[in-house]
Amino acid sequence: MSVDRRLVAGVDSSTQSCKVVIVDPSTGGILRSGSAPHPAGTEVDPEAWWSALQQAVSEAGGFADVAAVSISGQQHGLIALDRHGQVIRDALLWNDLRSDGAARALIAEIGADEFVDRAGVVPVASFTGAKLRWLRDHEPDNASRVAAVALPHDWLTWRLLGHGPSSSSALRGPDLEALVTDASDASGTAYFSAVTGRYDLDLFSAAFGAPAREATGSTTTGSTTDGSPATDELGPTTAPIVLPRVLAPHESAGHTPEGILVGPGAGDNAAAALGLGAAAGDVIISIGTSGTVFSPTRLEINDSSGMVAGFASADGGRLPLVATLNAARVLDSAAALLRASHTDVAALALASSPGANGLTLVPYFEGERTPNLPSATARLEGMTLANSTPENVARAFVEGMLCGLADGLDAVLRQGVKVQRLLLIGGAARNPAVREVARDIFTVPIDVPEQAEYVAIGAARQAAWTLTGTSPRWQVELVATLHPRPSQVRQQYHSYTNTNVIDATRPAHENSDNDHRRSSGAQAPVEG
């Protein structure tokens, strides 16, 4: 007996794991879900992601009743394919910083202002363009074999559509012309313009030293990217390198071999904005492996400092974004240092007071992307015999992490974005100390949605949009609304950092045109 295909599925292929949700498109209710872990590290064989996706789908009960699916994924990762669709080397992830020198070289050659005008971003080590330059300079043999370049969600969508290397059992073979992406993910490469909606092929060539073109979308199997017969020869590729075809926000990528409609997919943060139903005036702060601050807008973003990336959103607009490398893992470090559980670290932090009695963490444990300090290290400043207690250390770690994100928020607001509320999501948003300390850091009301896989939910919403032609409105439940209170925590933090995000001589609420502090719950400023 045939099964009625009426549900939609969303996939979040993140740094740490793959999550799948099966959703009723009429209500947004999650009916089933599944997950599978990803290998650790900053370079990973993409086949591990494909295996995790299959495992997560199985744990979610399969796709027998699914009519449409979309995949969202971690941004910027470099997947290099040869002419036979084979992955040439392990994918370089967004948090692999070996390409910092390559990013700086590109800026020196092209210019920061030119990059912002053409691609909306200034290259940093995370971006795909910088990784391509690193590959060209450090692994020329691998670089010479590249026939196509894809991002993680592009490649997984390609596999889901039935394509794969000629050595695999993929039913539709290694057709590189079938590679697709969307503007939100493409805008994180540093060779795509969110303004024009097109690749800047000259920037790609500047990064990699080879010409490129957008995939045609053909489904011819058994031919190389230039249309000549495929061979077993693995020598250098001379044809223009294929970049995934950029689909419109709800344009179909095709169907799986089983007949399931496949949406265009999206970058993870753009998908989260979809999943939250975020609108103008909403700024999302996501605290996971990385920390991100982003907001859907129709404004054209142009930040020559490189702090704010002018990414595209998944709905045809813009998604100005600031990312920090040091987010939830700062709390992991606190737990390890204090030999305590995360619950105990939260309790210790809440037993201290705003400003941690003068103790300040500069949280650059893994270098930092924003500000762009890839070689920086973390520092615990202002230590005295009196304040060196577990309670103050725990508080300083939470405050340092959130102050870095608050700097990112200020940078987004300087682009003209107006904020009415913050939406706090990610694994660390469940931490009671993070929620409480956030009141001392941010100057606008904070809504905390219920804990959910919003990236996967956003992908499911996109799948429903692709299926029906109408973007559904799904309810997002809130578990808390936090009102800000005056403090001088950020002034204390900036006395130990080199960022010029705000004037540290003035109270934080005087540095923002978007201050929504309320008098209820106010505390006396700390004596930092």
XYZ file of C-alpha atoms in Angstrom:
528
model
C 0.000 0.000 0.000
C 1.375 3.392 -0.985
C 2.083 5.977 1.714
C 0.631 9.463 1.376
C 3.544 11.911 1.019
C 2.329 15.085 2.734
C 5.026 15.930 5.308
C 8.163 18.031 4.910
C 11.656 17.456 6.277
C 14.441 19.805 7.279
C 18.106 18.938 7.736
C 20.740 20.781 9.762
C 24.203 19.499 8.897
C 26.225 21.434 11.466
C 29.823 21.244 12.595
C 29.059 18.777 15.362
C 26.135 16.697 14.086
C 23.338 16.152 11.611
C 19.769 16.784 12.763
C 16.612 15.877 10.851
C 13.065 16.987 11.662
C 9.855 15.723 10.058
C 7.204 18.430 10.157
C 3.489 18.805 9.482
C 3.520 21.694 6.970
C 0.075 22.932 7.989
C 1.002 23.548 11.640
C 4.795 23.432 11.878
C 4.492 20.676 14.464
C 7.512 18.362 14.667
C 6.292 14.793 14.335
C 9.627 12.941 14.366
C 13.311 13.713 14.578
C 16.692 12.056 14.410
C 20.355 12.943 14.768
C 23.832 11.542 14.257
C 27.257 12.880 15.274
C 29.915 14.294 12.984
C 33.654 13.705 13.414
C 35.583 16.326 15.356
C 38.239 18.440 13.692
C 38.601 21.351 11.309
C 38.957 19.135 8.221
C 36.548 16.268 7.628
C 35.837 13.714 4.905
C 32.409 14.777 3.549
C 31.431 11.118 3.263
C 31.118 11.187 7.063
C 28.435 13.874 6.681
C 26.586 11.780 4.101
C 26.670 8.756 6.415
C 25.435 10.883 9.316
C 22.579 12.228 7.183
C 21.473 8.712 6.286
C 21.659 7.659 9.946
C 19.709 10.717 11.105
C 17.010 10.106 8.472
C 16.723 6.511 9.648
C 16.428 7.621 13.294
C 13.687 10.036 12.220
C 11.666 7.173 10.798
C 12.630 7.615 7.173
C 11.224 9.719 4.361
C 8.465 7.408 3.130
C 5.774 9.996 3.957
C 7.877 13.064 3.096
C 6.927 15.151 0.068
C 9.725 17.733 0.222
C 13.056 18.246 1.978
C 15.690 20.974 2.249
C 19.201 20.858 3.665
C 20.888 23.633 5.620
C 24.527 23.406 6.561
C 27.561 24.983 8.142
C 28.870 27.753 5.927
C 32.154 28.384 4.144
C 33.513 24.801 4.107
C 35.544 23.961 1.008
C 34.674 20.743 -0.834
C 36.852 20.246 -3.912
C 35.680 17.671 -6.471
C 37.549 16.173 -9.407
C 35.964 15.557 -12.799
C 34.625 12.200 -11.599
C 32.827 13.743 -8.621
C 35.385 12.376 -6.186
C 36.304 14.483 -3.153
C 39.958 15.405 -3.668
C 40.855 16.057 -0.036
C 39.084 16.365 3.288
C 36.849 19.420 3.428
C 38.309 22.464 5.167
C 35.727 23.709 7.669
C 34.863 27.299 8.572
C 36.881 27.051 11.793
C 40.097 25.942 10.059
C 42.293 29.022 10.332
C 45.306 27.889 8.297
C 44.089 30.163 5.481
C 44.554 33.389 7.451
C 47.648 34.343 5.457
C 45.772 33.627 2.236
C 42.947 35.941 3.312
C 45.409 38.717 4.063
C 47.085 38.213 0.686
C 43.748 38.550 -1.104
C 42.971 41.771 0.753
C 46.386 43.154 -0.166
C 45.835 42.287 -3.823
C 42.199 43.349 -4.256
C 41.633 45.793 -1.424
C 39.145 45.634 1.433
C 36.866 48.312 -0.044
C 36.825 46.552 -3.418
C 35.888 43.250 -1.799
C 33.057 44.866 0.145
C 31.750 46.641 -2.973
C 31.799 43.440 -5.022
C 31.137 40.620 -2.529
C 29.811 42.332 0.578
C 32.591 40.909 2.745
C 36.262 41.302 3.561
C 37.991 37.900 3.381
C 38.942 36.165 6.604
C 40.344 32.694 7.116
C 36.858 31.202 7.448
C 35.682 32.112 3.946
C 35.845 29.687 1.032
C 37.803 32.070 -1.182
C 40.651 32.211 1.333
C 40.664 28.429 1.586
C 40.889 28.162 -2.195
C 43.940 30.428 -2.193
C 45.515 28.290 0.535
C 44.831 25.136 -1.490
C 46.385 26.684 -4.601
C 49.523 27.744 -2.764
C 50.058 24.770 -0.435
C 48.642 21.774 -2.301
C 49.178 22.501 -6.000
C 48.737 18.871 -7.041
C 45.303 18.749 -5.422
C 44.467 22.184 -6.791
C 45.288 21.087 -10.329
C 42.627 18.335 -10.136
C 39.756 20.556 -9.019
C 36.808 20.446 -11.430
C 34.102 21.785 -9.106
C 33.886 23.582 -5.773
C 30.936 23.076 -3.422
C 29.890 24.040 0.074
C 28.710 21.414 2.589
C 24.982 21.929 1.985
C 25.553 22.023 -1.793
C 27.334 18.686 -1.745
C 24.782 16.983 0.512
C 21.938 18.238 -1.688
C 23.794 16.826 -4.718
C 24.114 13.462 -2.993
C 20.453 13.499 -1.930
C 19.486 14.113 -5.566
C 21.167 10.822 -6.405
C 24.550 12.058 -7.596
C 27.944 10.982 -6.366
C 31.433 9.945 -7.417
C 31.736 7.436 -10.226
C 33.213 4.993 -7.713
C 30.003 5.053 -5.649
C 26.603 3.438 -6.136
C 24.942 6.813 -6.759
C 22.136 6.194 -9.251
C 22.629 9.422 -11.206
C 26.403 9.452 -11.291
C 28.944 12.281 -11.011
C 27.098 15.018 -12.890
C 28.768 18.211 -11.709
C 26.286 20.308 -13.677
C 23.598 19.238 -11.182
C 25.324 21.034 -8.270
C 23.081 23.727 -6.752
C 23.241 26.225 -3.918
C 21.341 29.273 -2.680
C 22.306 32.915 -2.237
C 22.588 32.739 1.563
C 25.305 30.094 1.466
C 26.994 31.375 -1.697
C 27.334 34.814 -0.095
C 29.756 33.307 2.436
C 32.353 32.407 -0.187
C 33.832 35.892 -0.827
C 33.205 35.472 -4.573
C 29.434 36.038 -4.721
C 27.455 39.280 -4.514
C 24.305 39.396 -2.413
C 23.439 42.606 -4.250
C 23.532 41.215 -7.797
C 22.702 37.631 -6.843
C 25.539 36.373 -9.027
C 29.049 34.974 -8.678
C 31.930 37.361 -9.190
C 33.999 35.038 -11.347
C 36.917 37.435 -11.458
C 37.172 37.271 -7.654
C 37.104 33.476 -7.835
C 39.884 33.551 -10.400
C 41.883 35.957 -8.243
C 41.550 33.559 -5.316
C 42.283 30.299 -7.108
C 44.134 31.318 -10.241
C 41.735 29.505 -12.557
C 38.541 30.424 -14.429
C 35.137 29.263 -13.239
C 31.537 29.204 -14.409
C 28.133 28.485 -12.915
C 26.696 24.990 -13.389
C 24.199 24.676 -16.219
C 21.773 22.427 -14.392
C 21.975 19.713 -17.052
C 21.541 16.096 -16.026
C 23.785 14.443 -18.576
C 25.544 11.522 -16.919
C 28.935 10.214 -17.856
C 30.607 13.342 -19.172
C 33.147 15.751 -17.790
C 32.453 19.391 -17.077
C 33.436 20.432 -20.618
C 31.153 17.845 -22.223
C 33.897 15.455 -23.354
C 33.721 11.756 -22.454
C 34.801 10.866 -18.943
C 38.053 8.976 -18.577
C 39.935 7.354 -15.743
C 42.799 9.806 -16.092
C 43.306 11.878 -12.931
C 45.598 14.567 -14.281
C 45.134 18.325 -14.153
C 41.753 19.818 -15.058
C 41.830 22.548 -17.705
C 38.123 23.332 -18.179
C 36.551 26.181 -16.161
C 35.763 25.086 -12.623
C 32.079 24.456 -11.973
C 30.342 26.422 -9.224
C 26.881 25.325 -8.038
C 23.910 26.911 -9.793
C 22.325 29.526 -7.512
C 18.626 28.861 -6.958
C 15.933 31.350 -5.963
C 14.675 31.205 -2.341
C 12.033 28.524 -2.973
C 13.164 27.166 -6.340
C 13.263 23.399 -6.648
C 16.629 21.690 -6.924
C 14.923 18.638 -8.423
C 13.677 15.344 -7.025
C 15.397 12.495 -5.262
C 15.382 9.121 -7.049
C 12.403 8.280 -4.805
C 10.481 11.312 -6.055
C 10.869 13.674 -3.069
C 10.994 17.366 -3.994
C 14.274 18.993 -2.885
C 14.454 22.670 -1.930
C 17.474 24.904 -2.539
C 18.777 24.663 1.030
C 20.525 27.459 2.896
C 23.382 28.445 5.140
C 22.753 27.564 8.759
C 22.157 31.070 10.097
C 19.838 31.995 7.243
C 17.872 28.818 7.917
C 17.653 29.681 11.619
C 16.149 33.066 10.730
C 13.533 31.239 8.644
C 12.859 28.785 11.453
C 12.309 31.601 13.947
C 10.118 33.567 11.582
C 12.424 36.531 12.223
C 11.393 39.875 10.738
C 12.769 43.402 10.535
C 13.559 44.602 14.053
C 14.611 41.140 15.226
C 18.292 40.449 15.891
C 19.220 36.847 16.536
C 22.086 35.896 18.817
C 22.986 32.242 18.459
C 25.459 30.699 20.897
C 26.690 27.358 19.659
C 30.085 26.125 18.449
C 30.410 29.594 16.994
C 28.614 32.706 18.147
C 26.617 34.638 15.582
C 24.681 37.892 15.547
C 22.438 38.458 12.521
C 19.266 40.184 11.436
C 16.990 39.950 8.385
C 16.808 43.270 6.560
C 16.362 44.814 3.145
C 19.251 47.223 3.716
C 22.343 46.970 1.548
C 25.244 46.177 3.872
C 28.642 47.725 3.234
C 31.180 47.390 6.074
C 34.733 47.987 4.876
C 36.065 47.074 8.325
C 35.077 43.495 7.574
C 33.429 43.061 10.939
C 29.929 42.686 9.473
C 29.504 40.272 6.579
C 26.928 41.387 4.015
C 25.393 37.963 3.515
C 22.143 37.196 1.730
C 19.155 35.844 3.611
C 17.214 32.749 2.569
C 14.147 34.787 1.623
C 15.659 37.109 -0.968
C 16.815 39.849 1.399
C 20.016 40.542 3.331
C 21.387 38.975 6.499
C 24.165 41.132 7.985
C 26.123 38.825 10.250
C 28.919 38.919 12.771
C 30.527 35.651 13.835
C 32.784 34.849 16.763
C 34.826 31.679 17.112
C 34.629 31.696 20.902
C 31.103 30.934 21.998
C 29.686 27.946 23.894
C 33.092 26.314 24.140
C 34.135 29.152 26.437
C 31.707 27.603 28.914
C 33.259 24.192 28.253
C 36.624 25.702 29.142
C 35.199 27.142 32.359
C 33.874 23.716 33.316
C 37.246 22.113 32.638
C 39.186 24.799 34.502
C 36.925 24.680 37.546
C 36.511 20.894 37.374
C 32.777 21.389 37.562
C 29.690 20.506 35.554
C 27.983 23.113 33.406
C 25.210 23.252 36.000
C 27.746 23.967 38.735
C 29.500 26.609 36.608
C 26.165 28.379 36.139
C 25.491 28.288 39.872
C 28.955 29.664 40.621
C 28.530 32.494 38.114
C 25.176 33.454 39.592
C 26.747 33.554 43.069
C 29.089 36.324 41.867
C 28.032 39.854 40.879
C 28.128 41.908 37.652
C 31.737 42.576 36.752
C 32.963 39.499 38.657
C 34.502 41.816 41.259
C 36.947 43.191 38.699
C 37.871 39.900 37.008
C 37.636 39.972 33.190
C 38.036 37.249 30.584
C 39.231 38.187 27.110
C 37.852 35.011 25.499
C 40.053 34.454 22.437
C 40.762 30.779 23.157
C 40.835 29.812 19.472
C 42.058 33.069 18.057
C 39.127 35.150 16.887
C 37.277 35.973 13.703
C 35.519 39.100 14.988
C 37.657 41.022 15.675
C 39.962 39.348 13.148
C 42.706 38.084 15.481
C 43.434 34.489 14.401
C 46.622 34.235 16.451
C 45.248 35.745 19.662
C 44.924 33.828 22.918
C 42.586 34.156 25.874
C 43.525 36.164 28.962
C 42.127 36.435 32.473
C 42.719 40.023 33.553
C 42.390 42.019 36.759
C 43.212 39.132 39.078
C 43.843 39.851 42.744
C 44.053 37.654 45.807
C 40.604 38.879 46.779
C 38.751 38.208 43.526
C 40.391 34.954 42.403
C 37.500 32.747 43.438
C 35.610 30.054 41.520
C 32.494 32.224 41.572
C 34.224 35.205 39.958
C 36.075 33.051 37.448
C 32.811 31.435 36.334
C 31.129 34.839 36.044
C 34.057 36.297 34.097
C 33.876 33.461 31.552
C 30.167 34.009 30.945
C 30.579 37.794 30.754
C 33.561 37.616 28.402
C 31.714 35.369 25.958
C 28.639 37.621 25.948
C 30.663 40.836 25.674
C 32.233 39.522 22.474
C 28.738 38.970 21.071
C 27.600 42.406 22.263
C 30.459 43.946 20.278
C 29.067 42.099 17.282
C 25.602 43.488 17.934
C 26.954 47.039 17.997
C 28.663 46.445 14.653
C 25.403 45.224 13.086
C 23.530 48.257 14.419
C 26.126 50.585 12.932
C 25.033 49.312 9.527
C 21.674 50.998 10.039
C 19.801 47.952 11.313
C 17.187 48.859 13.922
C 16.506 46.439 16.751
C 13.335 46.027 18.776
C 14.237 42.748 20.442
C 16.933 40.109 20.596
C 16.221 36.412 20.086
C 18.628 34.256 22.093
C 19.077 30.741 20.711
C 21.649 27.946 20.646
C 22.707 25.379 23.194
C 24.116 27.963 25.605
C 20.793 29.841 25.690
C 19.562 27.144 28.073
C 22.219 28.056 30.615
C 20.587 30.078 33.450
C 23.751 32.092 34.016
C 23.906 33.068 30.344
C 20.308 34.295 30.488
C 20.817 36.267 33.701
C 24.184 37.774 32.765
C 22.794 38.777 29.353
C 20.649 41.336 31.176
C 23.842 43.126 32.273
C 25.387 43.030 28.795
C 22.680 43.870 26.256
C 20.567 47.014 26.114
C 17.375 45.740 24.453
C 14.751 43.206 25.579
C 15.702 39.577 25.008
C 13.200 36.898 24.044
C 14.275 33.293 24.611
C 12.382 30.903 22.323
C 11.789 27.371 23.471
C 14.735 25.087 22.813
C 14.356 23.679 19.307
C 16.360 22.849 16.203
C 15.622 26.140 14.466
C 18.114 25.583 11.657
C 16.453 22.284 10.733
C 13.007 23.832 11.256
C 13.975 26.666 8.904
C 15.039 24.126 6.294
C 11.685 22.363 6.723
C 9.884 25.675 6.307
C 11.815 26.260 3.085
C 10.836 22.754 1.926
C 7.173 23.600 2.552
C 7.614 26.881 0.683
C 9.143 25.030 -2.264
C 6.328 22.474 -2.196
C 3.383 24.884 -2.015
C 4.742 28.171 -3.341
C 3.747 29.930 -0.101
C 5.999 30.452 2.905
C 4.118 29.058 5.916
C 3.726 30.912 9.220
C 4.549 28.643 12.131
C 4.199 29.530 15.800
C 7.382 30.040 17.846
C 6.869 29.636 21.591
C 8.828 31.796 24.047
C 10.024 30.545 27.419
C 11.354 33.833 28.797
C 11.551 37.568 28.175
C 14.525 39.246 29.826
C 14.643 42.966 30.536
C 18.059 44.699 30.523
C 19.480 46.506 33.546
C 22.267 49.096 33.709
C 25.789 47.922 34.473
C 29.358 48.709 33.526
C 30.394 45.175 32.627
C 31.194 46.088 29.028
C 33.214 49.126 30.029
C 35.299 46.880 32.252
C 35.662 44.367 29.404
C 36.792 47.007 26.916
C 39.469 48.255 29.249
C 41.289 44.987 28.486
C 40.550 44.630 24.752
C 41.778 46.505 21.717
C 38.409 46.709 19.977
C 36.935 50.113 19.247
C 33.370 48.927 19.184
C 32.043 51.500 21.648
C 33.336 54.439 23.619
C 34.330 52.684 26.822
C 34.228 55.963 28.760
C 30.450 56.164 28.412
C 27.793 53.838 29.841
C 26.735 51.159 27.393
C 23.194 52.488 27.143
C 24.523 55.871 25.948
C 26.308 54.261 23.001
C 23.225 52.922 21.257
C 20.309 54.539 19.456
C 18.443 51.309 20.140
C 18.543 51.353 23.931
C 15.401 49.842 25.449
C 16.511 49.534 29.066
C 13.709 49.522 31.615
C 13.865 50.686 35.210
C 12.458 47.479 36.699
C 15.104 45.216 38.127
C 17.863 47.804 37.800
C 20.980 47.390 39.894
C 23.678 49.827 40.903
C 26.587 49.908 38.423
C 29.542 47.743 39.306
C 32.712 49.412 40.427
C 34.936 47.882 37.728
